[in-house]
């Protein structure tokens, strides 16, 4: 048959290298690389991933020429090892291993001991100088071949194996003698014959061919397909197939097999971390048949072997410049490395390792900075259990102690299976998944859990590896914990927790507690390496990193995390405190009316200045009248009182924030939120009012109302708004007032009704696009004036106290330059007046948010009337897409992303082509007018790595992120500057 492949389909290890991962698969490429740098790897060859893809293309058979190439390479292997495949006296034994370009741990198949048959087993025994391990290898081959190649249920073999042990009163596989193993081989072959109708061949070449086909097939087994779908791995990669001479770890106590990390994958500490199992073959460690010994115990038992392992580990690390995850086997004291790959490690470990590598001279700072995905930094900052709470819990609530598999602290309810974990998590519970051990079938539950607790397995078990990848806490090998799947409980030290009970796990120490423990932020010691790494980031990044902070505490934290300024201080958040809300509500009640009277008076006064003599007299009179009206107005008085109250609060807030950020720029955004946000929900108020009336009716026995008949519940007006009792008054109904009845209505009820009336007055159909931001600033300028006075007053005070300050005032929701033309001089005048009154010299900047598409499109005009831009990318995204974020995210945005209508959620990462285009236009136009115009971003995108890369690319001066994301932004900005990170547009 003719194949579609031109190139080689088989490479000897000596012909490959680490760069050939996509052709040879990762296992094959790195085995080749190891061979080429003098690491002791058993000789072998690799069948390419292209051959695997061709295998599928031609209908699941070996492509033409492949078998010949395989045979030729086996011949070469025979020469290298001095043994012959199928030779009864001196047989070559190999493994047939799967391995694709992307690691898919445990998903595909590997067959060991290929070449052991009825005819060769005696020769193998001769070679091993022991019959038992030869029979054991044969037993494993038949078992592996039966389950992997022929697809027979694993249990069929396992049951027989268990029987063989129990009938002889043995606990471990390795205690079975040669005769028992021979008997098992016969029984296994019986199973195979029974299930498939024929015995397995005694010709090792036939078996080899079947094994290779099975390895190829395993690329498309359902497990592997599901895994790829979940991980977003392409189905078009194919698997390589590595054929390698076997080395035997089961030749007695001077042999064994192990896995190790070259540094701790949990903390990054430079110490070998792993497990070793004597007298065993590779799979035994992972299968958890016997509990392996920790690798460091080898140091005392066999110092020279340990030293040799350590030397190989360091050599591999230095070569790959990354922490490695290694499989090795010791055959009668001789060490072989069978696999190496970059280890999955926790974010704290990754940071520590990168910094240590630089200090050890293995990596440059620039490369170290490129090593760590910026978002992972948040995991280093993850909270841990509060020391006191934990000390107490250790005395009173310690349930059990296992092995710390993945660090971090988590509390949640015990759930014993993954499906239920998903269910409860989706219902809003925090869940700890508790299992004997986990497998790839549990991954959906692990993803939804806060943490995982297993009673079996070690640092290299599935649970530990997966959780470290996900950055979730995990405790493994908690052997004293008895998990009862029937009673659905877990018991240790005489204490039983049932499914649904709260527990807490510390993935660093392996401790498990009953109940929920308080958590705290990590301390400075924990963050030492991170701070070193970030200091290198600060040396190279071009973007400044600022933070969004609304309170002095936030500002402090931002400062501690390295923020160079506050890019967004939202003043409305200051109004939500319980002592302030009544004032803003009272202000809103009188504000519109009061502001209107004041404005009319001002307008008249202005008209008077310009008026011809003939009109002056009447104008003078009208101004006088208007002034009297303003002075006597209750509304105006109340308005000024509330403004003065709020000014006090605001001055104190700004004082605190400016002080915390000493000398650094602080951008204060004037009031932005739609006004209804300061008020209760209209619907809620209506229901409450009905309840009040109902209660009063019950107690008065009369129709209590404000001269109104109660509406039927939930009457609505034409726009669908619920009607207030007064609105709903039927025209023909006679009110209580009209009937002349005096109706007792409580004061509280009157208050409540006033609030309701206010909410009704401020109600908008679409508040996000309504009366908010500078639109309020234009219609009720007194509010912005008050805020500017508060900012300048705080600035003056601090200046007098000798504190350096750097305030910037920012106007939100600008869409037309005229808004700025009106507001700017007015607010500047207030600032000037305040400064002069206080007699202190302060400077400030006056800038504009760019968050309405029209503002971006007319950025040139706007730049002439402002001193900086700051992209409000949340609103800009909402208005560019025409989405209201809350509606979009609850209704259709997930669907859009899942069905690839949108490549990603534009609220997570900037939509570079659309929203990004507007940003580019604004930057270009703004800088054309003022080449020095400072431009930043203060939307949530400012803390997201790809968006940060984009901001770097379009030449912004800074990104402003939440205080918590500042470290992420510092690293992402450095990665953008070094070219490690690109927005990919
Ligand atoms: P996986 O990808 O599932 O780890 P591997 O191909 O790495 O599968 O092999 C499974 C186990 O068999 C591993 O422990 C490995 O070290 C061991 N193994 C593979 N090939 C050999 C060999 N030639 N000699 C000894 N042990 C081997
Ligand atoms: Mg492996
Ligand atoms: Mg906004």
PDB file of C-alpha atoms in Angstrom, residues 187-413:
ATOM      1  CA  UNK A 187      -5.624 -18.587  34.055  1.00  0.00           C
ATOM      2  CA  UNK A 188      -5.222 -15.214  32.307  1.00  0.00           C
ATOM      3  CA  UNK A 189      -4.794 -16.901  28.946  1.00  0.00           C
ATOM      4  CA  UNK A 190      -7.924 -18.874  29.753  1.00  0.00           C
ATOM      5  CA  UNK A 191      -9.802 -15.624  30.272  1.00  0.00           C
ATOM      6  CA  UNK A 192      -8.513 -14.290  26.967  1.00  0.00           C
ATOM      7  CA  UNK A 193      -9.578 -17.414  25.112  1.00  0.00           C
ATOM      8  CA  UNK A 194     -12.945 -17.334  26.798  1.00  0.00           C
ATOM      9  CA  UNK A 195     -13.613 -13.709  25.954  1.00  0.00           C
ATOM     10  CA  UNK A 196     -12.062 -13.398  22.481  1.00  0.00           C
ATOM     11  CA  UNK A 197     -12.396 -16.974  21.288  1.00  0.00           C
ATOM     12  CA  UNK A 198      -8.677 -17.483  20.823  1.00  0.00           C
ATOM     13  CA  UNK A 199      -5.528 -17.566  22.859  1.00  0.00           C
ATOM     14  CA  UNK A 200      -2.835 -14.927  22.432  1.00  0.00           C
ATOM     15  CA  UNK A 201      -0.106 -15.695  19.984  1.00  0.00           C
ATOM     16  CA  UNK A 202       3.223 -17.148  21.011  1.00  0.00           C
ATOM     17  CA  UNK A 203       4.911 -15.170  18.237  1.00  0.00           C
ATOM     18  CA  UNK A 204       6.259 -11.947  19.800  1.00  0.00           C
ATOM     19  CA  UNK A 205       6.243 -10.196  16.415  1.00  0.00           C
ATOM     20  CA  UNK A 206       2.509 -10.715  16.106  1.00  0.00           C
ATOM     21  CA  UNK A 207       2.022  -9.373  19.620  1.00  0.00           C
ATOM     22  CA  UNK A 208       4.300  -6.402  18.932  1.00  0.00           C
ATOM     23  CA  UNK A 209       2.287  -5.436  15.881  1.00  0.00           C
ATOM     24  CA  UNK A 210      -0.985  -5.712  17.784  1.00  0.00           C
ATOM     25  CA  UNK A 211       0.465  -3.656  20.638  1.00  0.00           C
ATOM     26  CA  UNK A 212       1.571  -0.852  18.300  1.00  0.00           C
ATOM     27  CA  UNK A 213      -1.881  -0.779  16.718  1.00  0.00           C
ATOM     28  CA  UNK A 214      -3.423  -0.639  20.192  1.00  0.00           C
ATOM     29  CA  UNK A 215      -1.208   2.281  21.165  1.00  0.00           C
ATOM     30  CA  UNK A 216      -2.296   4.167  18.051  1.00  0.00           C
ATOM     31  CA  UNK A 217      -5.917   3.259  18.767  1.00  0.00           C
ATOM     32  CA  UNK A 218      -5.637   4.568  22.296  1.00  0.00           C
ATOM     33  CA  UNK A 219      -5.352   8.083  20.825  1.00  0.00           C
ATOM     34  CA  UNK A 220      -9.032   7.818  20.066  1.00  0.00           C
ATOM     35  CA  UNK A 221     -10.290   5.925  23.094  1.00  0.00           C
ATOM     36  CA  UNK A 222     -13.288   7.651  24.708  1.00  0.00           C
ATOM     37  CA  UNK A 223     -11.306   8.647  27.797  1.00  0.00           C
ATOM     38  CA  UNK A 224      -8.664  10.383  25.704  1.00  0.00           C
ATOM     39  CA  UNK A 225     -11.254  12.134  23.535  1.00  0.00           C
ATOM     40  CA  UNK A 226     -13.132  13.444  26.586  1.00  0.00           C
ATOM     41  CA  UNK A 227      -9.916  14.607  28.158  1.00  0.00           C
ATOM     42  CA  UNK A 228      -8.867  16.484  25.023  1.00  0.00           C
ATOM     43  CA  UNK A 229     -12.242  18.104  24.744  1.00  0.00           C
ATOM     44  CA  UNK A 230     -12.090  19.220  28.330  1.00  0.00           C
ATOM     45  CA  UNK A 231      -8.529  20.519  28.064  1.00  0.00           C
ATOM     46  CA  UNK A 232      -9.041  22.111  24.663  1.00  0.00           C
ATOM     47  CA  UNK A 233      -6.376  19.890  23.064  1.00  0.00           C
ATOM     48  CA  UNK A 234      -6.615  19.332  19.312  1.00  0.00           C
ATOM     49  CA  UNK A 235      -7.785  15.915  18.128  1.00  0.00           C
ATOM     50  CA  UNK A 236      -5.399  16.153  15.175  1.00  0.00           C
ATOM     51  CA  UNK A 237      -2.099  15.644  16.953  1.00  0.00           C
ATOM     52  CA  UNK A 238      -1.911  11.849  17.064  1.00  0.00           C
ATOM     53  CA  UNK A 239       0.274   9.889  19.431  1.00  0.00           C
ATOM     54  CA  UNK A 240       3.844   8.789  19.003  1.00  0.00           C
ATOM     55  CA  UNK A 241       4.874   5.284  19.977  1.00  0.00           C
ATOM     56  CA  UNK A 242       8.113   4.713  21.837  1.00  0.00           C
ATOM     57  CA  UNK A 243       9.640   1.239  21.704  1.00  0.00           C
ATOM     58  CA  UNK A 244      12.330   0.868  24.275  1.00  0.00           C
ATOM     59  CA  UNK A 245      14.377  -1.956  25.728  1.00  0.00           C
ATOM     60  CA  UNK A 246      12.943  -3.002  29.080  1.00  0.00           C
ATOM     61  CA  UNK A 247      14.871  -2.482  32.238  1.00  0.00           C
ATOM     62  CA  UNK A 248      13.622  -4.385  35.242  1.00  0.00           C
ATOM     63  CA  UNK A 249      12.878  -2.909  38.616  1.00  0.00           C
ATOM     64  CA  UNK A 250      11.492  -6.190  39.883  1.00  0.00           C
ATOM     65  CA  UNK A 251      14.721  -8.165  40.143  1.00  0.00           C
ATOM     66  CA  UNK A 252      14.864  -8.035  43.940  1.00  0.00           C
ATOM     67  CA  UNK A 253      15.593  -5.574  46.724  1.00  0.00           C
ATOM     68  CA  UNK A 254      18.480  -3.922  44.838  1.00  0.00           C
ATOM     69  CA  UNK A 255      16.030  -2.998  42.102  1.00  0.00           C
ATOM     70  CA  UNK A 256      13.029  -0.720  42.062  1.00  0.00           C
ATOM     71  CA  UNK A 257      11.156   2.006  40.315  1.00  0.00           C
ATOM     72  CA  UNK A 258      10.258   5.555  41.168  1.00  0.00           C
ATOM     73  CA  UNK A 259       8.960   8.947  40.187  1.00  0.00           C
ATOM     74  CA  UNK A 260      10.313  12.246  41.372  1.00  0.00           C
ATOM     75  CA  UNK A 261      10.160  15.982  41.027  1.00  0.00           C
ATOM     76  CA  UNK A 262      13.524  17.699  40.931  1.00  0.00           C
ATOM     77  CA  UNK A 263      12.156  20.307  43.371  1.00  0.00           C
ATOM     78  CA  UNK A 264       9.085  20.372  45.521  1.00  0.00           C
ATOM     79  CA  UNK A 265       6.120  20.966  43.206  1.00  0.00           C
ATOM     80  CA  UNK A 266       4.236  22.397  46.166  1.00  0.00           C
ATOM     81  CA  UNK A 267       6.669  24.972  47.526  1.00  0.00           C
ATOM     82  CA  UNK A 268       9.552  24.988  45.038  1.00  0.00           C
ATOM     83  CA  UNK A 269      12.063  24.010  47.696  1.00  0.00           C
ATOM     84  CA  UNK A 270      15.253  22.622  46.156  1.00  0.00           C
ATOM     85  CA  UNK A 271      15.004  19.056  47.326  1.00  0.00           C
ATOM     86  CA  UNK A 272      14.156  15.858  45.491  1.00  0.00           C
ATOM     87  CA  UNK A 273      10.527  15.109  45.961  1.00  0.00           C
ATOM     88  CA  UNK A 274       9.070  11.762  45.130  1.00  0.00           C
ATOM     89  CA  UNK A 275       8.592   8.097  45.752  1.00  0.00           C
ATOM     90  CA  UNK A 276      10.473   4.872  45.280  1.00  0.00           C
ATOM     91  CA  UNK A 277       9.199   1.319  45.335  1.00  0.00           C
ATOM     92  CA  UNK A 278      11.603  -1.571  45.666  1.00  0.00           C
ATOM     93  CA  UNK A 279      11.253  -4.732  43.681  1.00  0.00           C
ATOM     94  CA  UNK A 280       8.581  -3.338  41.390  1.00  0.00           C
ATOM     95  CA  UNK A 281       7.881  -2.293  37.821  1.00  0.00           C
ATOM     96  CA  UNK A 282       6.918   1.174  36.677  1.00  0.00           C
ATOM     97  CA  UNK A 283       3.158   1.037  36.881  1.00  0.00           C
ATOM     98  CA  UNK A 284       3.181  -0.139  40.511  1.00  0.00           C
ATOM     99  CA  UNK A 285       4.060   3.284  41.910  1.00  0.00           C
ATOM    100  CA  UNK A 286       1.182   5.060  40.273  1.00  0.00           C
ATOM    101  CA  UNK A 287      -1.255   2.193  40.746  1.00  0.00           C
ATOM    102  CA  UNK A 288      -0.881   2.505  44.524  1.00  0.00           C
ATOM    103  CA  UNK A 289      -0.660  -1.287  44.999  1.00  0.00           C
ATOM    104  CA  UNK A 290       1.898  -0.839  47.738  1.00  0.00           C
ATOM    105  CA  UNK A 291       2.759   2.379  49.556  1.00  0.00           C
ATOM    106  CA  UNK A 292       6.079   3.555  48.159  1.00  0.00           C
ATOM    107  CA  UNK A 293       8.848   4.974  50.320  1.00  0.00           C
ATOM    108  CA  UNK A 294       9.679   8.658  50.131  1.00  0.00           C
ATOM    109  CA  UNK A 295      12.678   9.319  47.990  1.00  0.00           C
ATOM    110  CA  UNK A 296      14.635  11.075  50.726  1.00  0.00           C
ATOM    111  CA  UNK A 297      14.671   7.880  52.798  1.00  0.00           C
ATOM    112  CA  UNK A 298      16.948   6.434  50.107  1.00  0.00           C
ATOM    113  CA  UNK A 299      19.626   8.885  51.189  1.00  0.00           C
ATOM    114  CA  UNK A 300      20.225   6.979  54.417  1.00  0.00           C
ATOM    115  CA  UNK A 301      19.732   3.533  52.900  1.00  0.00           C
ATOM    116  CA  UNK A 302      21.786   3.904  49.737  1.00  0.00           C
ATOM    117  CA  UNK A 303      23.723   7.140  49.679  1.00  0.00           C
ATOM    118  CA  UNK A 304      25.510   6.561  46.381  1.00  0.00           C
ATOM    119  CA  UNK A 305      22.316   5.657  44.494  1.00  0.00           C
ATOM    120  CA  UNK A 306      20.618   8.723  45.951  1.00  0.00           C
ATOM    121  CA  UNK A 307      23.548  10.900  44.922  1.00  0.00           C
ATOM    122  CA  UNK A 308      23.396   9.501  41.424  1.00  0.00           C
ATOM    123  CA  UNK A 309      19.661  10.174  41.175  1.00  0.00           C
ATOM    124  CA  UNK A 310      20.217  13.703  42.443  1.00  0.00           C
ATOM    125  CA  UNK A 311      22.988  14.304  39.914  1.00  0.00           C
ATOM    126  CA  UNK A 312      20.721  13.202  37.051  1.00  0.00           C
ATOM    127  CA  UNK A 313      17.933  15.379  38.376  1.00  0.00           C
ATOM    128  CA  UNK A 314      20.149  18.478  38.489  1.00  0.00           C
ATOM    129  CA  UNK A 315      21.601  17.737  35.099  1.00  0.00           C
ATOM    130  CA  UNK A 316      18.139  17.498  33.571  1.00  0.00           C
ATOM    131  CA  UNK A 317      17.009  20.655  35.336  1.00  0.00           C
ATOM    132  CA  UNK A 318      19.973  22.634  34.150  1.00  0.00           C
ATOM    133  CA  UNK A 319      19.540  21.340  30.655  1.00  0.00           C
ATOM    134  CA  UNK A 320      15.830  22.129  30.447  1.00  0.00           C
ATOM    135  CA  UNK A 321      16.027  25.170  32.711  1.00  0.00           C
ATOM    136  CA  UNK A 322      12.827  23.967  34.302  1.00  0.00           C
ATOM    137  CA  UNK A 323      11.830  21.763  37.190  1.00  0.00           C
ATOM    138  CA  UNK A 324      11.394  18.201  35.897  1.00  0.00           C
ATOM    139  CA  UNK A 325       9.026  15.353  36.629  1.00  0.00           C
ATOM    140  CA  UNK A 326      11.011  12.145  36.138  1.00  0.00           C
ATOM    141  CA  UNK A 327      10.328   8.384  35.920  1.00  0.00           C
ATOM    142  CA  UNK A 328      13.244   6.134  36.714  1.00  0.00           C
ATOM    143  CA  UNK A 329      14.023   2.491  37.308  1.00  0.00           C
ATOM    144  CA  UNK A 330      16.917   0.869  39.123  1.00  0.00           C
ATOM    145  CA  UNK A 331      17.937  -2.526  37.793  1.00  0.00           C
ATOM    146  CA  UNK A 332      20.297  -4.270  40.196  1.00  0.00           C
ATOM    147  CA  UNK A 333      21.750  -0.977  41.369  1.00  0.00           C
ATOM    148  CA  UNK A 334      21.982   0.619  37.913  1.00  0.00           C
ATOM    149  CA  UNK A 335      19.922   3.752  37.336  1.00  0.00           C
ATOM    150  CA  UNK A 336      17.888   4.371  34.159  1.00  0.00           C
ATOM    151  CA  UNK A 337      15.788   7.418  33.384  1.00  0.00           C
ATOM    152  CA  UNK A 338      12.665   6.499  31.445  1.00  0.00           C
ATOM    153  CA  UNK A 339      10.850   9.778  31.086  1.00  0.00           C
ATOM    154  CA  UNK A 340      11.240  13.451  31.850  1.00  0.00           C
ATOM    155  CA  UNK A 341       8.908  16.379  31.417  1.00  0.00           C
ATOM    156  CA  UNK A 342       8.364  19.830  32.839  1.00  0.00           C
ATOM    157  CA  UNK A 343       6.669  19.369  36.186  1.00  0.00           C
ATOM    158  CA  UNK A 344       3.224  20.712  36.935  1.00  0.00           C
ATOM    159  CA  UNK A 345       3.758  22.877  39.970  1.00  0.00           C
ATOM    160  CA  UNK A 346       1.853  25.334  42.106  1.00  0.00           C
ATOM    161  CA  UNK A 347       2.164  29.036  41.433  1.00  0.00           C
ATOM    162  CA  UNK A 348       4.142  29.663  44.640  1.00  0.00           C
ATOM    163  CA  UNK A 349       6.529  26.879  43.609  1.00  0.00           C
ATOM    164  CA  UNK A 350       6.805  28.268  40.068  1.00  0.00           C
ATOM    165  CA  UNK A 351       7.724  31.690  41.418  1.00  0.00           C
ATOM    166  CA  UNK A 352      10.278  30.362  43.858  1.00  0.00           C
ATOM    167  CA  UNK A 353      11.852  28.083  41.267  1.00  0.00           C
ATOM    168  CA  UNK A 354      12.108  30.864  38.683  1.00  0.00           C
ATOM    169  CA  UNK A 355      13.804  33.158  41.200  1.00  0.00           C
ATOM    170  CA  UNK A 356      16.147  30.395  42.430  1.00  0.00           C
ATOM    171  CA  UNK A 357      17.087  29.527  38.853  1.00  0.00           C
ATOM    172  CA  UNK A 358      18.135  33.119  38.249  1.00  0.00           C
ATOM    173  CA  UNK A 359      20.157  33.113  41.436  1.00  0.00           C
ATOM    174  CA  UNK A 360      21.746  29.774  40.468  1.00  0.00           C
ATOM    175  CA  UNK A 361      22.702  31.235  37.087  1.00  0.00           C
ATOM    176  CA  UNK A 362      20.462  28.830  35.158  1.00  0.00           C
ATOM    177  CA  UNK A 363      18.025  31.459  33.843  1.00  0.00           C
ATOM    178  CA  UNK A 364      18.239  35.129  32.942  1.00  0.00           C
ATOM    179  CA  UNK A 365      15.857  37.528  34.696  1.00  0.00           C
ATOM    180  CA  UNK A 366      14.078  38.128  31.401  1.00  0.00           C
ATOM    181  CA  UNK A 367      13.483  34.417  30.865  1.00  0.00           C
ATOM    182  CA  UNK A 368      12.385  33.964  34.459  1.00  0.00           C
ATOM    183  CA  UNK A 369       9.803  36.718  33.974  1.00  0.00           C
ATOM    184  CA  UNK A 370       8.410  34.914  30.954  1.00  0.00           C
ATOM    185  CA  UNK A 371       8.019  31.656  32.852  1.00  0.00           C
ATOM    186  CA  UNK A 372       4.979  32.344  34.946  1.00  0.00           C
ATOM    187  CA  UNK A 373       1.543  33.026  33.517  1.00  0.00           C
ATOM    188  CA  UNK A 374       0.762  36.396  35.074  1.00  0.00           C
ATOM    189  CA  UNK A 375      -2.685  35.349  36.323  1.00  0.00           C
ATOM    190  CA  UNK A 376      -1.116  32.580  38.412  1.00  0.00           C
ATOM    191  CA  UNK A 377       0.318  35.228  40.701  1.00  0.00           C
ATOM    192  CA  UNK A 378      -3.039  35.562  42.428  1.00  0.00           C
ATOM    193  CA  UNK A 379      -2.565  32.035  43.756  1.00  0.00           C
ATOM    194  CA  UNK A 380       0.575  33.106  45.571  1.00  0.00           C
ATOM    195  CA  UNK A 381      -1.533  35.717  47.298  1.00  0.00           C
ATOM    196  CA  UNK A 382      -4.211  33.204  48.244  1.00  0.00           C
ATOM    197  CA  UNK A 383      -5.368  33.336  51.834  1.00  0.00           C
ATOM    198  CA  UNK A 384      -4.322  30.730  54.363  1.00  0.00           C
ATOM    199  CA  UNK A 385      -5.785  29.728  57.697  1.00  0.00           C
ATOM    200  CA  UNK A 386      -5.553  32.287  60.434  1.00  0.00           C
ATOM    201  CA  UNK A 387      -2.810  31.221  62.875  1.00  0.00           C
ATOM    202  CA  UNK A 388      -4.902  31.544  66.026  1.00  0.00           C
ATOM    203  CA  UNK A 389      -7.953  29.890  64.536  1.00  0.00           C
ATOM    204  CA  UNK A 390      -5.745  27.051  63.384  1.00  0.00           C
ATOM    205  CA  UNK A 391      -3.928  26.674  66.690  1.00  0.00           C
ATOM    206  CA  UNK A 392      -7.263  26.372  68.411  1.00  0.00           C
ATOM    207  CA  UNK A 393      -8.609  23.969  65.812  1.00  0.00           C
ATOM    208  CA  UNK A 394      -5.474  21.828  66.180  1.00  0.00           C
ATOM    209  CA  UNK A 395      -6.381  21.396  69.851  1.00  0.00           C
ATOM    210  CA  UNK A 396     -10.063  20.880  69.412  1.00  0.00           C
ATOM    211  CA  UNK A 397     -11.033  20.025  65.870  1.00  0.00           C
ATOM    212  CA  UNK A 398      -8.189  18.140  64.199  1.00  0.00           C
ATOM    213  CA  UNK A 399      -9.808  15.255  62.364  1.00  0.00           C
ATOM    214  CA  UNK A 400      -6.807  13.675  60.650  1.00  0.00           C
ATOM    215  CA  UNK A 401      -3.454  14.415  59.037  1.00  0.00           C
ATOM    216  CA  UNK A 402      -2.488  13.327  55.562  1.00  0.00           C
ATOM    217  CA  UNK A 403       0.093  14.543  53.066  1.00  0.00           C
ATOM    218  CA  UNK A 404      -0.023  18.111  51.738  1.00  0.00           C
ATOM    219  CA  UNK A 405      -0.630  17.509  48.032  1.00  0.00           C
ATOM    220  CA  UNK A 406      -1.339  21.052  46.856  1.00  0.00           C
ATOM    221  CA  UNK A 407      -1.063  24.041  49.163  1.00  0.00           C
ATOM    222  CA  UNK A 408      -3.751  26.490  50.161  1.00  0.00           C
ATOM    223  CA  UNK A 409      -6.557  26.603  52.654  1.00  0.00           C
ATOM    224  CA  UNK A 410     -10.136  25.608  51.956  1.00  0.00           C
ATOM    225  CA  UNK A 411     -13.314  25.012  53.884  1.00  0.00           C
ATOM    226  CA  UNK A 412     -16.449  23.413  52.566  1.00  0.00           C
ATOM    227  CA  UNK A 413     -18.991  20.668  52.977  1.00  0.00           C
TER     228      UNK A 413
END
